[in-house]
Coordinates of C-alpha atoms in Angstrom, one line a residue:
M161 CA 69.6 73.9 -42.7
R162 CA 65.6 74.1 -41.6
Y163 CA 65.4 71.1 -43.5
K164 CA 68.0 69.4 -42.2
S165 CA 67.0 69.7 -38.8
Q166 CA 63.5 68.5 -39.8
L167 CA 64.7 65.2 -41.0
L168 CA 67.1 64.9 -37.8
L169 CA 64.3 65.5 -36.1
L170 CA 62.4 63.0 -38.0
L171 CA 64.8 60.0 -37.9
L172 CA 65.2 60.6 -34.2
C173 CA 61.9 60.2 -33.5
L174 CA 61.8 56.9 -35.9
L175 CA 64.7 55.4 -34.1
L176 CA 63.0 56.2 -30.4
S177 CA 59.7 54.7 -31.7
C178 CA 61.5 51.4 -33.1
P179 CA 61.9 49.5 -29.5
L180 CA 58.6 50.7 -28.4
S181 CA 56.7 49.2 -31.6
M182 CA 58.6 45.9 -31.2
Q183 CA 57.0 45.4 -27.9
G184 CA 54.1 47.7 -28.1
Q185 CA 51.3 45.4 -26.1
V186 CA 53.4 44.7 -23.1
N187 CA 52.4 46.7 -19.9
E188 CA 49.5 48.5 -21.9
L189 CA 47.0 46.6 -19.9
P190 CA 45.9 49.0 -16.7
R191 CA 48.0 47.3 -13.8
A192 CA 46.3 47.2 -10.4
V193 CA 46.6 46.7 -6.6
P194 CA 44.7 43.4 -6.2
E195 CA 43.0 44.6 -3.0
D196 CA 41.7 47.5 -5.0
E197 CA 40.1 45.1 -7.0
G198 CA 38.6 42.9 -4.5
I199 CA 41.2 40.0 -4.6
P200 CA 43.3 39.6 -1.6
S201 CA 47.3 39.6 -2.4
R202 CA 47.7 36.4 0.0
A203 CA 45.5 34.4 -2.7
I204 CA 47.5 35.2 -5.6
A205 CA 50.6 34.1 -4.0
E206 CA 49.4 30.7 -2.8
L207 CA 48.2 30.3 -6.5
F208 CA 51.3 31.1 -8.0
D209 CA 53.2 29.4 -5.3
S210 CA 50.8 26.5 -6.0
L211 CA 51.3 26.0 -10.0
M212 CA 54.8 26.7 -9.6
A213 CA 55.0 23.0 -7.5
L214 CA 53.2 21.2 -10.0
P215 CA 55.3 18.1 -11.4
A216 CA 56.3 17.4 -14.4
T217 CA 55.4 21.3 -14.8
D218 CA 57.6 24.7 -16.3
I219 CA 55.6 27.5 -15.8
H220 CA 56.6 30.2 -18.8
S221 CA 54.1 33.4 -17.7
V222 CA 50.6 33.8 -15.7
M223 CA 48.6 36.7 -15.5
V224 CA 45.6 37.3 -13.4
L225 CA 42.7 40.4 -14.7
R226 CA 40.1 41.6 -12.4
H227 CA 37.7 44.4 -14.4
G228 CA 39.9 44.6 -17.3
K229 CA 43.3 45.3 -15.1
V230 CA 46.1 43.2 -14.4
V231 CA 45.9 42.8 -10.8
A232 CA 49.2 39.6 -10.9
E233 CA 51.6 38.6 -13.5
M234 CA 54.7 36.4 -13.1
Y235 CA 57.3 35.3 -15.9
P236 CA 59.6 32.8 -14.0
A237 CA 63.1 33.5 -14.8
P238 CA 64.3 32.8 -17.5
F239 CA 61.0 34.0 -19.1
G240 CA 59.9 37.2 -19.9
A241 CA 56.7 39.6 -20.2
R242 CA 58.3 40.0 -24.0
Y243 CA 58.5 36.5 -25.2
R244 CA 55.8 35.1 -27.9
H245 CA 55.0 31.6 -26.9
T246 CA 53.7 28.5 -29.3
M247 CA 49.8 28.2 -28.4
Y248 CA 48.9 25.1 -29.9
S249 CA 44.9 25.0 -29.9
C250 CA 44.7 27.8 -28.3
S251 CA 44.9 28.8 -31.4
K252 CA 41.6 27.1 -32.2
T253 CA 39.7 30.2 -30.6
F254 CA 41.6 33.0 -32.7
V255 CA 40.5 30.8 -35.8
S256 CA 36.9 31.1 -34.3
A257 CA 36.7 34.4 -34.1
A258 CA 38.1 35.3 -37.5
V259 CA 34.9 33.2 -38.5
G260 CA 32.7 35.2 -36.7
L261 CA 34.2 38.4 -38.4
A262 CA 34.0 37.1 -41.8
M263 CA 29.8 36.1 -41.1
A264 CA 29.7 40.3 -39.9
D265 CA 31.3 41.1 -43.2
N266 CA 28.8 38.5 -45.3
R267 CA 31.7 37.1 -46.4
L268 CA 30.3 33.4 -44.8
R269 CA 27.8 31.9 -43.2
L270 CA 27.8 28.7 -41.1
T271 CA 25.6 26.7 -43.5
D272 CA 28.3 27.2 -46.0
R273 CA 29.0 23.7 -47.4
V274 CA 32.9 22.7 -47.0
A275 CA 32.8 21.0 -50.3
A276 CA 32.1 24.3 -52.1
F277 CA 35.1 26.0 -50.9
F278 CA 37.3 23.5 -52.6
P279 CA 36.3 21.7 -56.2
E280 CA 39.6 21.4 -57.3
L281 CA 40.7 19.4 -54.3
L282 CA 37.7 17.1 -54.0
P283 CA 37.4 13.1 -54.3
D284 CA 36.1 11.5 -57.6
T285 CA 33.2 10.8 -55.7
V286 CA 31.7 13.0 -53.7
S287 CA 29.5 11.4 -50.8
D288 CA 26.2 12.7 -49.3
N289 CA 28.0 13.2 -46.4
L290 CA 30.7 15.0 -47.8
A291 CA 28.2 17.4 -49.4
A292 CA 26.3 18.0 -46.5
M293 CA 29.1 19.1 -44.5
T294 CA 29.1 22.6 -43.2
V295 CA 31.5 25.5 -41.9
R296 CA 29.4 24.8 -38.4
D297 CA 30.0 21.5 -38.5
L298 CA 33.8 22.2 -38.5
L299 CA 33.4 24.7 -36.0
T300 CA 31.8 21.8 -33.7
M301 CA 34.3 19.0 -34.7
T302 CA 31.4 17.3 -35.8
S303 CA 32.7 16.9 -39.6
G304 CA 32.3 13.2 -39.7
I305 CA 36.0 12.4 -40.5
T306 CA 38.1 10.1 -38.3
P307 CA 41.2 12.4 -36.8
D308 CA 44.1 11.5 -38.5
W309 CA 46.7 13.3 -36.3
N310 CA 49.5 11.9 -38.2
M311 CA 48.8 13.0 -41.9
R312 CA 49.9 16.3 -41.4
N313 CA 53.5 14.9 -41.0
H314 CA 53.4 12.8 -44.2
T315 CA 51.6 14.7 -47.3
P316 CA 51.8 18.7 -48.1
H317 CA 48.4 18.0 -49.3
W318 CA 46.3 18.4 -46.2
I319 CA 43.1 19.4 -47.6
A320 CA 42.6 17.0 -50.6
T321 CA 43.5 13.9 -48.4
Y322 CA 41.0 15.1 -45.5
L323 CA 38.4 15.5 -47.9
G324 CA 39.2 12.0 -49.3
K325 CA 39.0 10.2 -46.3
T326 CA 35.5 8.7 -45.4
V327 CA 32.5 11.2 -43.9
S328 CA 30.1 9.1 -41.2
G329 CA 28.1 10.8 -38.5
V330 CA 28.9 14.5 -40.1
G331 CA 26.9 17.4 -37.6
S332 CA 26.5 14.7 -35.1
K333 CA 29.5 13.1 -34.3
F334 CA 32.1 14.7 -32.2
Q335 CA 35.8 14.4 -32.9
Y336 CA 38.0 16.7 -31.7
D337 CA 40.6 17.4 -34.6
S338 CA 43.1 20.3 -35.6
I339 CA 42.3 19.9 -39.2
A340 CA 39.2 21.0 -38.8
T341 CA 40.2 24.3 -37.7
Y342 CA 43.0 24.0 -40.6
L343 CA 40.1 23.8 -42.9
L344 CA 38.1 27.2 -41.5
S345 CA 41.3 28.9 -41.7
A346 CA 41.7 28.0 -45.6
I347 CA 38.0 28.8 -46.1
V348 CA 38.4 32.4 -44.1
Q349 CA 41.4 32.9 -46.5
K350 CA 39.3 32.0 -49.7
A351 CA 36.3 34.2 -48.5
T352 CA 38.4 36.8 -47.7
G353 CA 41.5 36.9 -50.1
M354 CA 43.7 37.6 -46.9
L355 CA 45.8 34.9 -44.6
L356 CA 43.3 34.1 -41.7
L357 CA 46.4 36.4 -39.8
D358 CA 45.9 39.2 -42.3
Y359 CA 42.2 39.3 -41.8
L360 CA 42.5 39.5 -37.4
R361 CA 45.3 41.6 -37.8
L362 CA 42.9 44.2 -39.9
K363 CA 39.6 43.6 -37.7
L364 CA 41.3 42.8 -34.2
F365 CA 45.0 43.1 -33.5
E366 CA 45.7 46.0 -35.1
P367 CA 42.7 48.0 -33.1
M368 CA 43.7 46.2 -29.7
H369 CA 47.3 47.0 -30.4
I370 CA 48.5 43.4 -30.6
T371 CA 51.5 44.0 -32.9
E372 CA 54.1 41.1 -31.7
V373 CA 52.1 37.8 -33.7
A374 CA 52.7 35.5 -36.0
W375 CA 51.5 32.3 -37.3
E376 CA 52.7 29.1 -39.0
V377 CA 52.0 28.8 -42.7
S378 CA 50.8 25.2 -44.2
P379 CA 52.4 24.0 -47.2
E380 CA 49.6 25.1 -49.4
G381 CA 49.9 28.4 -48.0
Y382 CA 47.1 28.7 -45.6
N383 CA 47.8 29.6 -41.6
T384 CA 47.6 26.3 -39.7
G385 CA 44.7 27.3 -37.7
G386 CA 44.5 24.7 -35.3
W387 CA 47.7 25.2 -33.7
G388 CA 50.5 27.7 -34.6
L389 CA 49.7 31.0 -33.3
H390 CA 52.9 32.5 -31.8
I391 CA 52.3 35.5 -29.5
Q392 CA 52.7 37.1 -26.1
P393 CA 51.1 36.6 -22.7
E394 CA 50.0 40.2 -22.9
S395 CA 48.4 39.7 -26.1
L396 CA 46.4 36.4 -24.7
A397 CA 45.0 38.5 -21.7
K398 CA 43.9 41.3 -24.3
F399 CA 42.1 38.6 -26.2
G400 CA 40.5 36.9 -23.1
Q401 CA 39.3 40.4 -22.0
L402 CA 37.8 41.4 -25.4
L403 CA 35.5 37.7 -25.2
L404 CA 34.4 38.6 -21.6
D405 CA 33.6 41.7 -22.5
G406 CA 31.3 40.2 -25.2
G407 CA 33.5 41.4 -28.0
K408 CA 34.0 44.9 -27.0
W409 CA 37.5 46.7 -26.4
Q410 CA 37.7 50.1 -25.1
G411 CA 34.4 50.9 -25.9
R412 CA 34.3 49.6 -29.7
Q413 CA 32.4 46.4 -30.7
L414 CA 35.1 44.4 -33.0
L415 CA 33.6 40.9 -32.8
P416 CA 30.1 40.7 -32.8
V417 CA 28.2 39.8 -28.8
L418 CA 26.1 37.8 -30.5
W419 CA 28.9 35.7 -31.9
V420 CA 31.0 35.5 -28.7
R421 CA 27.8 33.9 -26.9
E422 CA 27.7 31.4 -29.7
M423 CA 31.5 30.4 -28.8
M424 CA 30.5 30.1 -25.3
T425 CA 27.8 28.2 -25.4
E426 CA 28.1 24.1 -26.1
Q427 CA 26.5 24.0 -29.7
Q428 CA 26.6 20.0 -29.5
P429 CA 24.6 18.5 -26.3
G430 CA 27.5 16.6 -24.0
T431 CA 30.7 17.8 -25.1
G432 CA 31.2 21.0 -23.5
Y433 CA 32.1 22.5 -26.6
G434 CA 31.3 25.6 -28.0
Y435 CA 33.1 27.1 -31.1
Q436 CA 36.3 26.3 -30.6
M437 CA 36.0 26.8 -26.9
W438 CA 35.7 24.3 -24.1
Q439 CA 33.4 24.7 -21.1
C440 CA 35.6 25.1 -17.6
E441 CA 34.8 22.8 -14.4
Y442 CA 33.6 25.8 -12.6
P443 CA 30.2 26.7 -13.6
G444 CA 29.4 29.3 -15.9
A445 CA 33.6 29.9 -17.4
W446 CA 34.9 28.9 -20.7
R447 CA 38.7 28.5 -21.7
A448 CA 40.9 28.5 -24.7
D449 CA 42.8 25.5 -24.6
G450 CA 46.2 23.9 -25.9
A451 CA 48.2 21.2 -25.8
L452 CA 51.1 21.5 -23.4
G453 CA 48.8 23.6 -20.4
Q454 CA 48.1 26.7 -22.8
Y455 CA 45.2 28.7 -20.9
I456 CA 42.7 31.7 -21.7
L457 CA 40.3 31.0 -18.8
I458 CA 37.3 33.2 -18.9
V459 CA 35.2 33.8 -15.7
P460 CA 32.4 36.0 -16.2
D461 CA 30.7 35.4 -12.6
K462 CA 33.9 37.1 -11.5
D463 CA 34.7 39.1 -14.1
M464 CA 38.1 37.5 -14.4
V465 CA 40.6 36.2 -17.1
V466 CA 43.7 34.1 -16.2
V467 CA 46.4 33.3 -18.4
I468 CA 48.7 30.4 -18.3
T469 CA 51.8 29.4 -20.8
E470 CA 53.2 26.5 -19.6
C471 CA 54.8 22.9 -20.6
T472 CA 52.9 20.4 -18.8
L473 CA 52.7 16.8 -18.8
I474 CA 49.9 16.4 -16.0
N475 CA 46.4 16.9 -16.6
G476 CA 46.0 20.3 -17.0
V477 CA 42.5 20.3 -14.8
N478 CA 45.0 20.6 -11.8
Q479 CA 46.3 23.9 -12.9
R480 CA 42.9 25.0 -13.5
R481 CA 41.6 23.2 -10.5
L482 CA 44.3 25.7 -8.0
V483 CA 42.6 28.5 -9.7
W484 CA 38.6 27.2 -9.1
N485 CA 39.7 26.2 -5.4
R486 CA 42.6 28.6 -4.3
L487 CA 41.7 32.0 -6.0
L488 CA 38.3 32.4 -6.9
P489 CA 36.8 31.3 -3.5
A490 CA 38.9 34.5 -1.9
V491 CA 37.4 37.0 -4.6
A492 CA 35.4 39.7 -3.0
D493 CA 32.4 41.4 -5.0
E494 CA 34.0 44.8 -3.3
A495 CA 37.2 46.1 -2.9
L496 CA 39.2 45.0 0.0
P497 CA 41.4 46.8 2.8
R498 CA 44.9 47.3 1.3
A499 CA 47.3 44.7 3.4
D500 CA 50.2 46.4 2.2
K501 CA 52.6 43.9 3.6
G502 CA 50.7 41.3 1.9
Y503 CA 51.2 43.3 -1.4
R504 CA 54.5 43.6 -1.0
R505 CA 55.2 40.2 -0.5
L506 CA 53.2 39.4 -3.5
Q507 CA 55.6 41.7 -5.4
R508 CA 58.9 40.2 -4.0
K509 CA 57.3 36.4 -5.1
Q510 CA 56.5 37.9 -8.6
A511 CA 60.0 39.2 -9.1
G512 CA 61.7 36.3 -7.4
Y513 CA 60.2 33.2 -9.3
A514 CA 62.6 30.9 -11.0
L515 CA 62.6 27.3 -12.9
P516 CA 65.4 25.2 -11.2
V517 CA 68.5 25.7 -12.6
P518 CA 70.8 22.6 -12.3
Q519 CA 72.5 21.7 -9.1
G520 CA 76.0 20.6 -8.7
K521 CA 79.7 22.1 -8.5
A522 CA 80.7 24.5 -11.2
R523 CA 83.6 22.5 -12.7
A524 CA 85.0 19.0 -12.3
A525 CA 88.0 16.9 -13.2
A526 CA 86.1 15.7 -16.4
S527 CA 85.6 19.0 -17.9
N528 CA 89.2 18.9 -19.1
R529 CA 88.2 15.5 -21.4
L530 CA 85.4 17.6 -22.6
D531 CA 86.8 21.3 -22.9
G532 CA 87.6 22.7 -26.4
R533 CA 87.2 19.1 -28.0
R534 CA 84.3 18.3 -30.9
I535 CA 81.6 15.7 -30.4
R536 CA 80.9 14.0 -33.4
L537 CA 77.0 12.8 -33.0
E538 CA 75.2 10.1 -34.6
G539 CA 72.3 10.9 -36.9
N540 CA 69.8 12.2 -34.4
K541 CA 66.2 14.0 -34.3
Y542 CA 67.7 17.4 -33.3
G543 CA 69.6 17.9 -36.7
W544 CA 72.7 18.1 -34.4
Q545 CA 76.3 16.9 -36.5
S546 CA 78.5 18.1 -33.7
L547 CA 78.8 19.7 -30.4
T548 CA 81.9 21.5 -28.9
L549 CA 82.0 22.2 -24.9
H550 CA 84.1 25.4 -24.3
T551 CA 84.8 26.3 -20.1
D552 CA 85.2 29.9 -19.1
R553 CA 86.4 28.9 -15.4
A554 CA 86.9 32.7 -14.2
R555 CA 83.1 33.6 -15.4
R556 CA 81.7 30.7 -14.5
E557 CA 80.1 29.8 -17.8
V558 CA 80.0 27.2 -20.7
R559 CA 79.5 27.7 -24.2
M560 CA 78.2 25.0 -26.5
D561 CA 78.9 25.4 -30.3
V562 CA 76.5 23.6 -32.2
T563 CA 76.9 22.5 -36.2
T564 CA 74.0 21.1 -38.0
D565 CA 73.3 18.6 -40.5
S566 CA 72.3 21.4 -42.8
G567 CA 76.0 22.9 -41.9
K568 CA 74.6 25.9 -40.2
A569 CA 76.3 26.7 -36.7
Y570 CA 75.2 28.6 -33.5
T571 CA 76.3 29.0 -29.8
L572 CA 74.3 28.4 -27.1
P573 CA 75.6 29.9 -23.4
F574 CA 75.2 28.6 -20.0
G575 CA 75.4 30.1 -16.6
Y576 CA 76.1 28.5 -13.1
R577 CA 73.3 29.0 -11.3
T578 CA 72.0 31.5 -13.2
W579 CA 70.5 31.8 -16.9
L580 CA 72.2 33.2 -19.8
T581 CA 70.0 34.0 -23.0
A582 CA 70.8 34.0 -26.6
E583 CA 69.5 35.1 -29.8
L584 CA 69.5 31.8 -32.7
D585 CA 68.4 31.3 -36.1
A586 CA 68.2 28.0 -35.3
C587 CA 64.5 26.5 -34.7
P588 CA 63.8 24.9 -31.5
P589 CA 62.7 21.1 -31.0
Y590 CA 58.9 20.6 -31.2
S591 CA 56.7 18.1 -29.6
I592 CA 54.6 17.5 -33.4
S593 CA 56.3 17.4 -36.7
P594 CA 53.9 18.8 -39.5
L595 CA 55.7 19.2 -42.9
D596 CA 57.1 23.1 -42.8
A597 CA 56.8 23.5 -39.1
F598 CA 57.7 26.9 -38.5
K599 CA 57.2 28.2 -41.5
G600 CA 55.4 31.6 -41.0
I601 CA 57.2 32.4 -37.5
E602 CA 60.2 34.9 -37.7
R603 CA 63.2 34.3 -36.4
P604 CA 65.8 34.9 -34.3
F605 CA 64.1 32.7 -31.2
H606 CA 65.9 32.7 -27.9
A607 CA 67.4 30.0 -25.7
A608 CA 68.9 30.2 -22.1
G609 CA 71.0 27.8 -20.3
S610 CA 72.4 26.8 -17.2
Y611 CA 74.8 24.4 -16.2
A612 CA 76.3 22.2 -13.2
W613 CA 78.4 19.0 -12.9
T614 CA 75.8 16.8 -11.2
S615 CA 78.9 14.7 -10.1
D616 CA 83.0 14.2 -11.4
D617 CA 82.2 12.4 -14.7
V618 CA 78.4 14.2 -16.0
L619 CA 77.9 17.6 -17.1
R620 CA 74.2 18.6 -16.9
L621 CA 73.2 21.7 -19.6
K622 CA 69.8 22.8 -19.2
I623 CA 68.1 24.9 -22.3
H624 CA 64.6 26.5 -22.1
Y625 CA 63.6 28.0 -25.6
V626 CA 61.9 30.9 -24.0
D627 CA 60.3 31.8 -26.9
W628 CA 58.7 28.6 -27.7
V629 CA 57.7 25.9 -25.3
S630 CA 60.3 23.6 -25.4
A631 CA 63.2 23.0 -23.1
L632 CA 66.1 20.0 -22.8
T633 CA 67.9 18.9 -20.6
L634 CA 71.4 17.5 -21.4
D635 CA 73.3 15.1 -18.8
F636 CA 76.6 14.5 -20.9
H637 CA 78.7 11.1 -19.4
T638 CA 82.1 10.5 -20.7
E639 CA 83.9 7.0 -21.1
G640 CA 86.8 7.1 -22.9
G641 CA 86.6 8.5 -26.1
E642 CA 82.9 7.8 -26.1
I643 CA 80.3 10.3 -25.0
T644 CA 77.0 9.5 -24.2
I645 CA 74.4 12.5 -24.1
H646 CA 70.8 11.5 -22.3
V647 CA 68.4 13.8 -23.1
G648 CA 65.3 14.8 -21.2
E649 CA 62.6 16.8 -23.1
N650 CA 60.1 19.0 -20.7
Y651 CA 57.0 18.3 -23.5
S652 CA 57.9 13.8 -23.5
A653 CA 58.5 11.3 -20.6
Q654 CA 60.3 9.4 -23.0
P655 CA 64.2 10.3 -22.9
V656 CA 66.8 10.2 -26.5
V657 CA 69.9 8.5 -25.9
L658 CA 72.6 10.4 -28.2
K659 CA 75.9 8.7 -28.9
G660 CA 79.1 10.2 -29.5
T661 CA 82.9 10.4 -30.6
L662 CA 85.2 13.0 -29.0
E663 CA 87.2 14.1 -31.7

């Protein structure tokens, strides 16, 4: 009996620990009232309002840290702190950290020749420039190879194709290229015997309790390096704090302080680029920077970190300028008197931010023509073979059943003037299309939907893929037995038109 009781107690403990381990790093950083850390709540509220008002921009998360404490954060509905986000080129800064760790472990040197790691993938004739290319040249984006952003979409042999290109200006000519960082990921794996992600887990993520993290894997079996990191906002904030503190985490030196300094030092005059990091417009500030507006901003003179995840089609200098001009001038060296009214207002705002839902009516006469009928689609980039809409008038909800070209099926729910979120095994739409995209990223994904009839014959469905970056706006136009669907993508200014037939 005693053994059974102990076993039951153990099982109960395991069950209770599972939800915590799944989202273990959320809310782990200490929280503080902004004024206690020298920041007026009013200034943060103005920053958040300004970010939300930016055109062609969906803000997904913002975190503001000072003195190692989170003083404000927002996750506009339907997003949330628990969801991971794809980070595009923010991933590069994590690769740089891995290189520094491998150097500290005496497994790698800046002067190591790239060709030596891939002897079987070199061209028949190795030029002097190719032979001279070093790890440092990849870090500083001076490999001497002209970027070919479509190469990863068409061949699985990324390294051999890259090294087979003409090399000119190695070590001096700055050319930003994600494949250069991909080679660094492969080199770290060669040097350590571990996937880049596994090496970072061992050296950084486990000590920092970053558990919810994944990274895309290439057709050649390496983490993609230059993109593909999938991670939660608070983990980004932890990493930013690690860099701000010179590689130290809770009193433990995880990343060499000299390497962190080199990461945030301009390596090629006039480039504003360190080791896989960018110099900011604000003096002394540096950033990890990803496509469509993913940022970790590190501001040493204010002892601050700001994290932003989003999907934006405007120049990210606009977002950063709001931080420099709206927030930082208000930051004081000492604690400020508490402004309870301002702080309560900020708290209400943080809890109430939401991305816009479609505007219009809950139902229209044309809904009868669509309800329950299958829409057979012509071939399209999303791989949708057919869509079937179902309307629940009492609950004011629409459900869209999707059948894909590969035979998979899933359902997306849409609420009226609210967001409904569902798990799905299908992958979100992606702004890039490298081979083996999403390999290494665990399922399920999550999609949130809202709907409205914008006119008597146009149904609008809005989908946010809340643990990715993408959103789609689908406008269904009916005319007889034909359906035209205008699709807006938040990551592209070019709309997509789908044609379908009612069955």
